[in-house]
Structure formats: C-alpha cells, structure tokens
Amino acid sequence: MTRRSRTWGLAALGLLAAYASGCGAASRLSLGVRGHPESSSYEAPRLAGLATLRWRVELVVPVDLESRSRTRATPAVDVARGVVYVGGLDHGLHALRVSDGGELWRFHTLGPVEGTPVLDAGALYVGCNDGALYALDAVTGRMRWRFATAAEVVHAPLVVGDSVYFVNADDTVFALNRATGEQRWRYRRDPPTGITGGGHAGLYKRGHALITGFSDGHVVALDPTDGTVTWDRDTSEDTENTTSANESHQAIDVDTTPVEVDGNLFAASYTAGLYALDPDGGGVRWRLDTLKDISALAEDGRHLYAVSATAGLLKLSPSDGSVVWARNLGSAALVRPMVVGALLFVSTGDAGLWAVRRSDGEPLQGLCPGGLYGQPAIVGRHLFVESNHSTVQAWVLGNDPE
C-alpha cells in the first residue's frame, strides 16, 4: 500500500492561516469549545489560492443513481504509476490517471463499490456492497478472484504475509489465502436484537492479534493464524447498568475501529462510552461514560481524536480521556479524521471537507466538494476525494501548485 506523505501538512499551516474569500458564500458555524460557556461565530474560509481544483470526474450521471446518492468510497493512490483507484455507485471500480482523471480501466461489480481499495504487490483488494471482496490486477483491472459473503464489505482489508483479512457488515471476520482467495477461517458473532447503529468496525492488527468491535457490544482479539479468540471484552454489561432508556431502546454497538495510543487500546460503545483497554488482555483501564454516540476514533501518536454525533470533533488525553478541545463543525455526520502533519482532515456528510488545526481544533479551511462519507487520499500536495453523487475530485494544495 502506498504511504501517504505528511510533509505538506506542516508547511500548509502558514498558507491556510493566510486565507481570503473563496468559492461561493462562506458558511457560518457556531463553534463552542467544551469548558468555555461562550460560543464564537466562525466564518469558514473557502479555498482562496490555498487549493486548486485540478479535475473532477462524474463516475455516474446523477439521474442514473439508485435511491441513495451518498457514497462512503475512499480513493487509493499508486504514486509510482500515477493512478488513483476509486469505487463508484455505478457498480464499478475505476482506475483514473492522476494527471487528468482520464479512465484507464473500469471493472464491473455486482453492486456499488464503497470499499477502500488496498494496493499490495501489484494486486488491488477491494470490498463491495454486493458482499464480495475482489482481488484485481492493478495494471489491467483483470479479476484474480472474488470471495462472496452475506453482507457489504466497506472497510479496507488487511494484507499480511500470504493472507488477507477483512470484516463485513454481518459481524464476520474472514481470513483468505491472498493468492487464491480460498477461505482459511471465519469468526462471526450473532447481532443483537433491537436497535443497532448504522456502521461497523474495521480491523486493527497489533502484533499477533486482530482486534475489532461488534454490534453486540463486544471487543474481541483474534489469533490471525486460526481465528481463535485471544480475549473478549463485553461492553454491553456496562450498558445494562446505565440509568438511561431501557436496553431495547439503546444501540450497544462498538462500531469504532480500534486505535492504540500510549499503550492503551481505544474502542467506543454508542451508549456505554469510551474505553481504554489493555491491548494484551482486554482489561478496562478506564471508561468515560459521559461521552456518547462516538462513531469513529483516530490518533496521532500522542493524542486521541473522536467524532460524536452529539459532541462533534474532540481531542482527548489518552491517559484519562479528558477533553483537550471540542469543536462543533455544524454537522452530525462526521467521518473518521485523517491526521496529516499538523492538520486533521475531517469529512462531513453534508458540509464537505474540513482542514482543522490539531493543536487547538481551529477549522482553517473548508473545501467545496459536496458532502463526503469517505476519507480523502492525500499524497504530497495532491488530495483526491469522492463526494456524494460519485464525483471524484483532484485538488492541488498550496499557493503555487505546479
């Protein structure tokens, strides 16, 4: 998999601070910081020489879209070959030229492709809403194998050695032979009755363990060789002890892909809160039960970041969960932040992409590509993103892009 460069993020801080008016009317947002009673009015800067739209490609004509127009697709970039790979609502995976967006090839699937492609040793591995994981030749787009499951595959698979691991929306983890697509093992948990959240967790690999969360409130570590359980933490027990609504009216899901900071493993339940776990045994080191509705976590090596439908974007201390800062970005539909140098890039389902300063949470730039439910791909000064309606956009970051 290509490694994203962090070099532009530090230099861009000075550029972003010198913004002027940009494309279209700037939006006004109320950005209240936790711990301060006052809320300041903030005018979102818009592109003014900070980023230049290089090209945009509509993968599907809007009138041809199915009932929903939003996509969770995240592009992947092959720097050496100058190719960006991205799935579309048109039931296809596309290989586009980085230089101009020209299509090199398109592979037809049996459903919308909202999975994040992973490039490894000339092969592309990508999940699809048709429930399959595909392995393709990255140069030609020819299919090497297809492995079908019972539910959509959105999260990026993990390619380790001669195996590929992935999880689907039916609370099932799979291990396949990466060369043939043959199943080596599977692990599944039965989903709970009642209300569940709309997403599911991806996989985190730590040493000789695969760790993920499930909709029944369990965080589980699996042995990657055979799928046996190394440890199992049940957070639903804490949900049962809350004094809020009856359990049947609570979403007990752990939909956050686990992250690790400062020796703690972090995962979050919608109703039981944020957990700091012992990554080797799953024991609870501390729990923040006041922070609800967490849908995603990220880290920068020193701090933890969380997005919550009720609290917005937060920077937290990994030692005790104390809030360093909190920002309301004017949207309840926040996507997992991406750390790039001194910045966080945060996609929102209705307000586009934000560049936020990590140190204090100040929003520095609001791009205008439409609502996003997937992360951008950032390589050097180039940013690639797929907005709703399956439109791929390429931006060049900086005052002098070329």
XYZ file of C-alpha atoms in Angstrom:
402
model
C 0.000 0.000 0.000
C 1.341 3.441 -0.815
C 2.379 5.503 2.154
C 0.749 8.907 2.490
C 3.172 11.801 2.785
C 2.945 14.094 5.819
C 5.364 16.727 4.514
C 2.864 19.259 3.212
C 0.798 19.429 6.393
C 3.342 21.405 8.428
C 4.084 23.886 5.656
C 0.413 24.280 4.824
C -0.323 25.717 8.239
C 1.117 29.064 7.198
C -0.741 29.018 3.902
C -4.049 28.160 5.499
C -3.718 30.953 8.028
C -3.496 33.484 5.197
C -6.846 32.705 3.613
C -9.180 35.166 1.906
C -12.665 34.791 0.474
C -13.180 31.682 -1.637
C -15.566 29.759 -3.855
C -19.153 30.612 -3.054
C -20.573 32.101 0.091
C -18.791 31.194 3.307
C -20.865 29.335 5.856
C -21.354 30.478 9.433
C -20.931 27.884 12.153
C -21.273 28.057 15.918
C -18.090 26.572 17.338
C -18.423 26.159 21.072
C -15.375 24.746 22.883
C -16.122 22.495 25.847
C -15.173 24.202 29.103
C -15.993 27.674 27.766
C -19.580 28.947 28.119
C -19.274 31.357 25.240
C -19.560 30.323 21.591
C -17.791 32.246 18.856
C -19.085 32.843 15.360
C -16.698 31.456 12.767
C -16.615 32.149 9.056
C -15.328 29.175 7.140
C -12.546 30.093 4.675
C -13.011 28.804 1.140
C -10.052 27.832 -0.993
C -8.693 31.308 -1.956
C -5.421 30.189 -3.532
C -4.896 27.521 -0.893
C -6.086 24.691 -3.097
C -6.776 24.447 -6.803
C -9.257 22.069 -8.368
C -7.259 20.146 -10.932
C -10.004 17.944 -12.328
C -13.326 16.346 -11.492
C -14.920 13.220 -12.943
C -18.525 12.087 -12.527
C -18.472 8.303 -12.304
C -22.224 8.166 -12.789
C -24.760 10.612 -14.172
C -26.896 11.834 -11.220
C -30.174 10.864 -12.890
C -28.898 7.284 -13.129
C -28.223 6.980 -9.428
C -30.065 4.452 -7.304
C -32.266 5.537 -4.400
C -29.348 6.967 -2.434
C -26.679 9.280 -3.789
C -24.160 9.240 -0.959
C -21.025 7.109 -1.051
C -18.513 6.033 1.585
C -15.803 5.328 -1.001
C -12.231 6.372 -0.228
C -9.665 6.527 -3.063
C -6.266 4.820 -3.075
C -3.258 6.184 -4.996
C -0.414 4.385 -6.754
C 2.268 7.088 -6.750
C 4.755 5.159 -8.899
C 2.287 4.615 -11.742
C 0.327 7.829 -11.315
C -3.022 6.084 -10.850
C -5.892 6.721 -8.438
C -8.288 3.850 -7.757
C -11.814 4.567 -6.554
C -15.119 2.740 -6.359
C -18.389 4.144 -7.631
C -22.123 3.914 -7.212
C -22.162 2.749 -10.834
C -21.208 -0.793 -9.750
C -17.600 -0.352 -10.755
C -14.026 0.131 -9.608
C -12.227 2.785 -11.649
C -8.537 3.338 -12.375
C -8.001 7.026 -13.234
C -4.902 8.937 -14.265
C -3.623 11.212 -11.510
C -2.702 13.867 -14.072
C -6.107 14.466 -15.651
C -8.660 11.946 -14.339
C -8.708 10.000 -17.588
C -10.029 6.478 -17.160
C -7.502 3.682 -17.672
C -9.903 0.865 -16.935
C -13.168 0.058 -15.168
C -14.032 -3.226 -13.501
C -17.738 -4.068 -13.274
C -19.069 -5.430 -9.976
C -22.475 -6.643 -8.846
C -23.139 -3.686 -6.565
C -21.928 -0.195 -5.610
C -18.268 -0.124 -4.574
C -17.869 1.796 -1.334
C -14.904 -0.186 -0.043
C -11.446 1.322 0.352
C -9.008 -0.289 -2.136
C -5.706 -1.648 -0.836
C -2.775 -1.891 -3.257
C -0.143 -4.520 -2.492
C 2.452 -6.146 -4.758
C 0.583 -5.403 -7.990
C -2.797 -6.529 -6.680
C -5.831 -4.497 -5.645
C -8.089 -5.772 -2.883
C -11.430 -4.007 -2.529
C -14.760 -4.707 -0.864
C -18.140 -4.195 -2.470
C -21.754 -3.695 -1.409
C -22.558 -6.937 -3.209
C -20.934 -8.670 -0.229
C -17.754 -9.698 -2.017
C -14.061 -8.992 -1.639
C -12.360 -8.695 -5.030
C -8.710 -9.207 -5.928
C -7.767 -7.474 -9.189
C -4.644 -6.955 -11.228
C -3.757 -3.326 -10.564
C -2.424 -2.705 -14.094
C -5.104 -4.347 -16.214
C -8.122 -4.478 -13.897
C -8.481 -8.208 -14.586
C -10.084 -10.167 -11.744
C -7.838 -12.653 -9.971
C -10.545 -13.950 -7.628
C -13.799 -12.995 -5.933
C -14.858 -14.132 -2.457
C -18.585 -13.751 -1.703
C -20.032 -13.091 1.754
C -23.511 -12.361 3.109
C -23.113 -8.598 3.728
C -21.437 -5.500 2.349
C -17.687 -5.002 2.682
C -16.673 -1.387 3.235
C -13.581 -1.256 5.443
C -10.131 -1.655 3.922
C -8.821 -5.221 4.160
C -5.513 -6.004 5.863
C -2.865 -7.745 3.762
C -0.314 -9.510 5.936
C 2.122 -12.043 4.533
C 0.239 -14.550 2.413
C -3.150 -13.720 3.956
C -5.791 -11.049 3.545
C -8.156 -10.277 6.430
C -11.411 -8.334 6.266
C -14.704 -7.819 8.075
C -18.200 -7.447 6.650
C -21.388 -5.794 7.917
C -22.708 -9.128 9.221
C -20.251 -9.113 12.157
C -17.997 -11.656 10.441
C -14.199 -11.614 10.148
C -12.593 -13.588 7.316
C -9.065 -14.787 6.600
C -8.249 -15.717 2.999
C -5.292 -17.003 1.047
C -4.257 -13.850 -0.800
C -3.119 -15.747 -3.898
C -6.221 -17.893 -4.416
C -8.994 -16.274 -2.349
C -9.578 -19.559 -0.513
C -11.014 -19.156 2.988
C -8.701 -20.073 5.849
C -11.063 -19.263 8.695
C -14.016 -17.114 9.710
C -15.281 -15.723 13.007
C -18.822 -14.448 13.453
C -20.894 -13.030 16.290
C -24.691 -13.044 16.230
C -26.056 -9.490 16.103
C -28.264 -8.386 18.996
C -31.997 -7.866 18.861
C -33.364 -4.335 18.951
C -31.687 -1.145 17.756
C -28.204 -1.208 16.230
C -26.055 1.516 14.728
C -25.632 2.124 11.029
C -21.961 1.176 10.687
C -19.475 -1.419 11.844
C -15.860 -1.503 12.974
C -12.844 -2.285 10.847
C -9.834 -4.409 11.793
C -6.804 -3.294 13.807
C -3.699 -5.510 13.829
C -1.469 -5.463 16.877
C 1.360 -7.948 16.979
C -0.159 -11.406 16.788
C -3.751 -10.262 17.149
C -6.600 -8.901 15.026
C -8.875 -6.649 17.084
C -12.320 -5.325 16.174
C -15.690 -4.383 17.655
C -19.120 -5.922 17.082
C -22.733 -4.813 17.154
C -23.420 -6.883 20.294
C -21.044 -4.634 22.249
C -18.053 -6.983 22.315
C -14.465 -6.018 21.521
C -12.583 -9.163 20.502
C -8.949 -10.031 19.782
C -8.455 -12.942 17.363
C -5.422 -15.078 16.592
C -4.699 -14.385 12.883
C -3.492 -17.945 12.266
C -6.768 -19.702 13.064
C -9.319 -17.105 14.251
C -9.464 -18.330 17.845
C -10.383 -15.751 20.488
C -7.432 -14.341 22.424
C -9.577 -12.111 24.629
C -13.131 -10.778 24.676
C -14.389 -7.597 26.370
C -18.182 -7.270 26.721
C -19.136 -3.569 26.933
C -22.868 -4.331 26.846
C -22.655 -5.205 30.547
C -21.981 -1.533 31.249
C -24.873 -0.514 29.001
C -27.225 -2.656 31.071
C -26.161 -0.773 34.188
C -26.871 2.698 32.792
C -29.832 4.631 34.122
C -30.956 5.847 30.693
C -33.548 4.252 28.447
C -34.484 0.618 28.514
C -31.825 -1.585 26.875
C -34.126 -2.445 23.977
C -34.047 1.252 23.046
C -30.260 1.556 23.177
C -27.687 0.905 20.488
C -24.963 -1.134 22.190
C -22.735 -1.362 19.098
C -18.983 -0.957 19.117
C -18.672 0.443 15.591
C -15.330 2.190 16.065
C -12.225 0.658 14.508
C -9.837 0.311 17.482
C -6.778 2.558 17.760
C -3.806 2.443 20.116
C -2.128 5.398 21.841
C 0.402 5.447 24.679
C -0.070 1.755 25.437
C -3.867 1.940 25.606
C -6.266 0.354 23.125
C -9.330 2.516 22.497
C -12.806 1.487 21.393
C -16.209 3.057 21.963
C -19.782 1.884 22.518
C -22.635 4.150 21.452
C -24.182 4.095 24.914
C -21.505 2.779 27.314
C -18.926 5.380 26.273
C -15.210 5.384 25.514
C -12.960 2.565 26.739
C -9.216 2.438 27.340
C -8.315 -1.254 27.305
C -5.234 -3.319 27.988
C -4.315 -4.361 24.429
C -2.829 -7.671 25.614
C -5.727 -8.884 27.745
C -8.720 -6.608 27.138
C -8.969 -5.394 30.736
C -10.602 -1.995 31.288
C -8.120 0.650 32.401
C -10.675 3.442 32.392
C -14.032 4.283 30.867
C -15.557 7.647 30.003
C -19.278 7.005 30.235
C -20.263 10.649 29.719
C -19.169 10.685 26.080
C -21.863 9.036 23.948
C -22.535 8.422 20.274
C -18.887 8.026 19.231
C -18.748 6.753 15.660
C -15.008 6.954 14.876
C -11.578 7.247 16.514
C -8.168 8.380 15.259
C -4.748 9.064 16.766
C -1.564 10.998 16.033
C 0.819 9.032 18.248
C 0.280 11.280 21.273
C -3.399 12.156 21.407
C -6.737 10.552 20.690
C -9.407 12.065 18.430
C -13.073 11.131 18.422
C -16.139 12.125 16.444
C -19.521 12.110 18.118
C -22.976 12.936 16.809
C -23.642 14.956 19.968
C -20.215 16.376 20.916
C -18.664 16.926 17.465
C -14.916 16.580 16.917
C -12.828 16.106 20.068
C -9.176 15.854 21.035
C -8.715 13.707 24.157
C -5.906 12.842 26.519
C -5.132 9.113 26.212
C -4.220 8.913 29.902
C -7.681 9.687 31.290
C -9.984 10.795 28.470
C -10.008 14.452 29.492
C -11.081 16.791 26.688
C -8.301 18.975 25.292
C -10.701 20.702 22.907
C -14.065 20.096 21.253
C -15.431 21.580 18.033
C -18.863 21.655 16.516
C -18.336 21.599 12.754
C -22.000 22.146 12.014
C -22.724 18.547 11.055
C -23.759 15.405 12.906
C -22.384 13.261 10.053
C -18.642 13.326 10.772
C -16.261 10.741 9.324
C -13.083 9.369 10.923
C -10.444 12.152 10.925
C -7.256 11.775 8.908
C -4.049 13.035 10.527
C -1.680 14.800 8.114
C 1.177 16.696 9.734
C -0.202 19.495 11.898
C -3.704 19.120 10.493
C -6.751 16.922 10.717
C -8.872 16.403 7.618
C -12.460 15.682 8.589
C -15.159 14.691 6.114
C -18.754 15.632 6.809
C -21.819 14.102 5.237
C -23.383 17.436 4.368
C -20.721 20.156 4.532
C -17.727 18.865 2.578
C -14.155 18.507 3.834
C -12.574 20.477 6.680
C -8.912 21.096 7.458
C -8.630 21.525 11.227
C -5.564 22.519 13.241
C -4.573 19.689 15.594
C -3.189 21.937 18.303
C -6.393 23.799 19.127
C -9.121 22.443 16.837
C -9.422 25.640 14.836
C -11.050 24.997 11.423
C -8.693 26.528 8.881
C -10.181 25.600 5.545
C -13.436 24.296 4.165
C -13.205 22.711 0.748
C -16.242 22.681 -1.528
C -16.624 19.177 -2.983
C -20.080 18.468 -1.529
C -20.956 16.046 1.225
C -18.473 13.276 1.968
C -18.883 9.977 3.772
C -15.418 8.654 2.914
C -11.922 9.857 3.749
C -9.712 11.710 1.260
C -6.477 10.256 -0.092
C -3.581 12.714 0.326
C -0.205 12.270 -1.340
C 2.241 15.163 -1.162
C 0.286 18.255 -2.227
C -2.385 16.264 -4.023
C -5.747 15.456 -2.489
C -8.264 13.054 -4.017
C -11.797 12.667 -2.756
C -15.087 11.180 -3.885
C -18.074 13.278 -2.950
C -21.717 12.302 -2.906
C -23.227 11.542 -6.321
C -19.982 9.615 -7.053
C -17.944 12.599 -8.238
C -14.161 12.204 -7.937
C -12.187 15.410 -7.447
C -8.449 16.090 -7.506
C -7.110 19.156 -5.672
C -3.608 20.589 -5.612
C -2.728 22.086 -2.233
C -0.608 25.215 -1.873
C -0.293 28.695 -3.393
C 1.894 27.536 -6.263
C 0.630 24.066 -7.200
C 2.901 23.457 -10.150
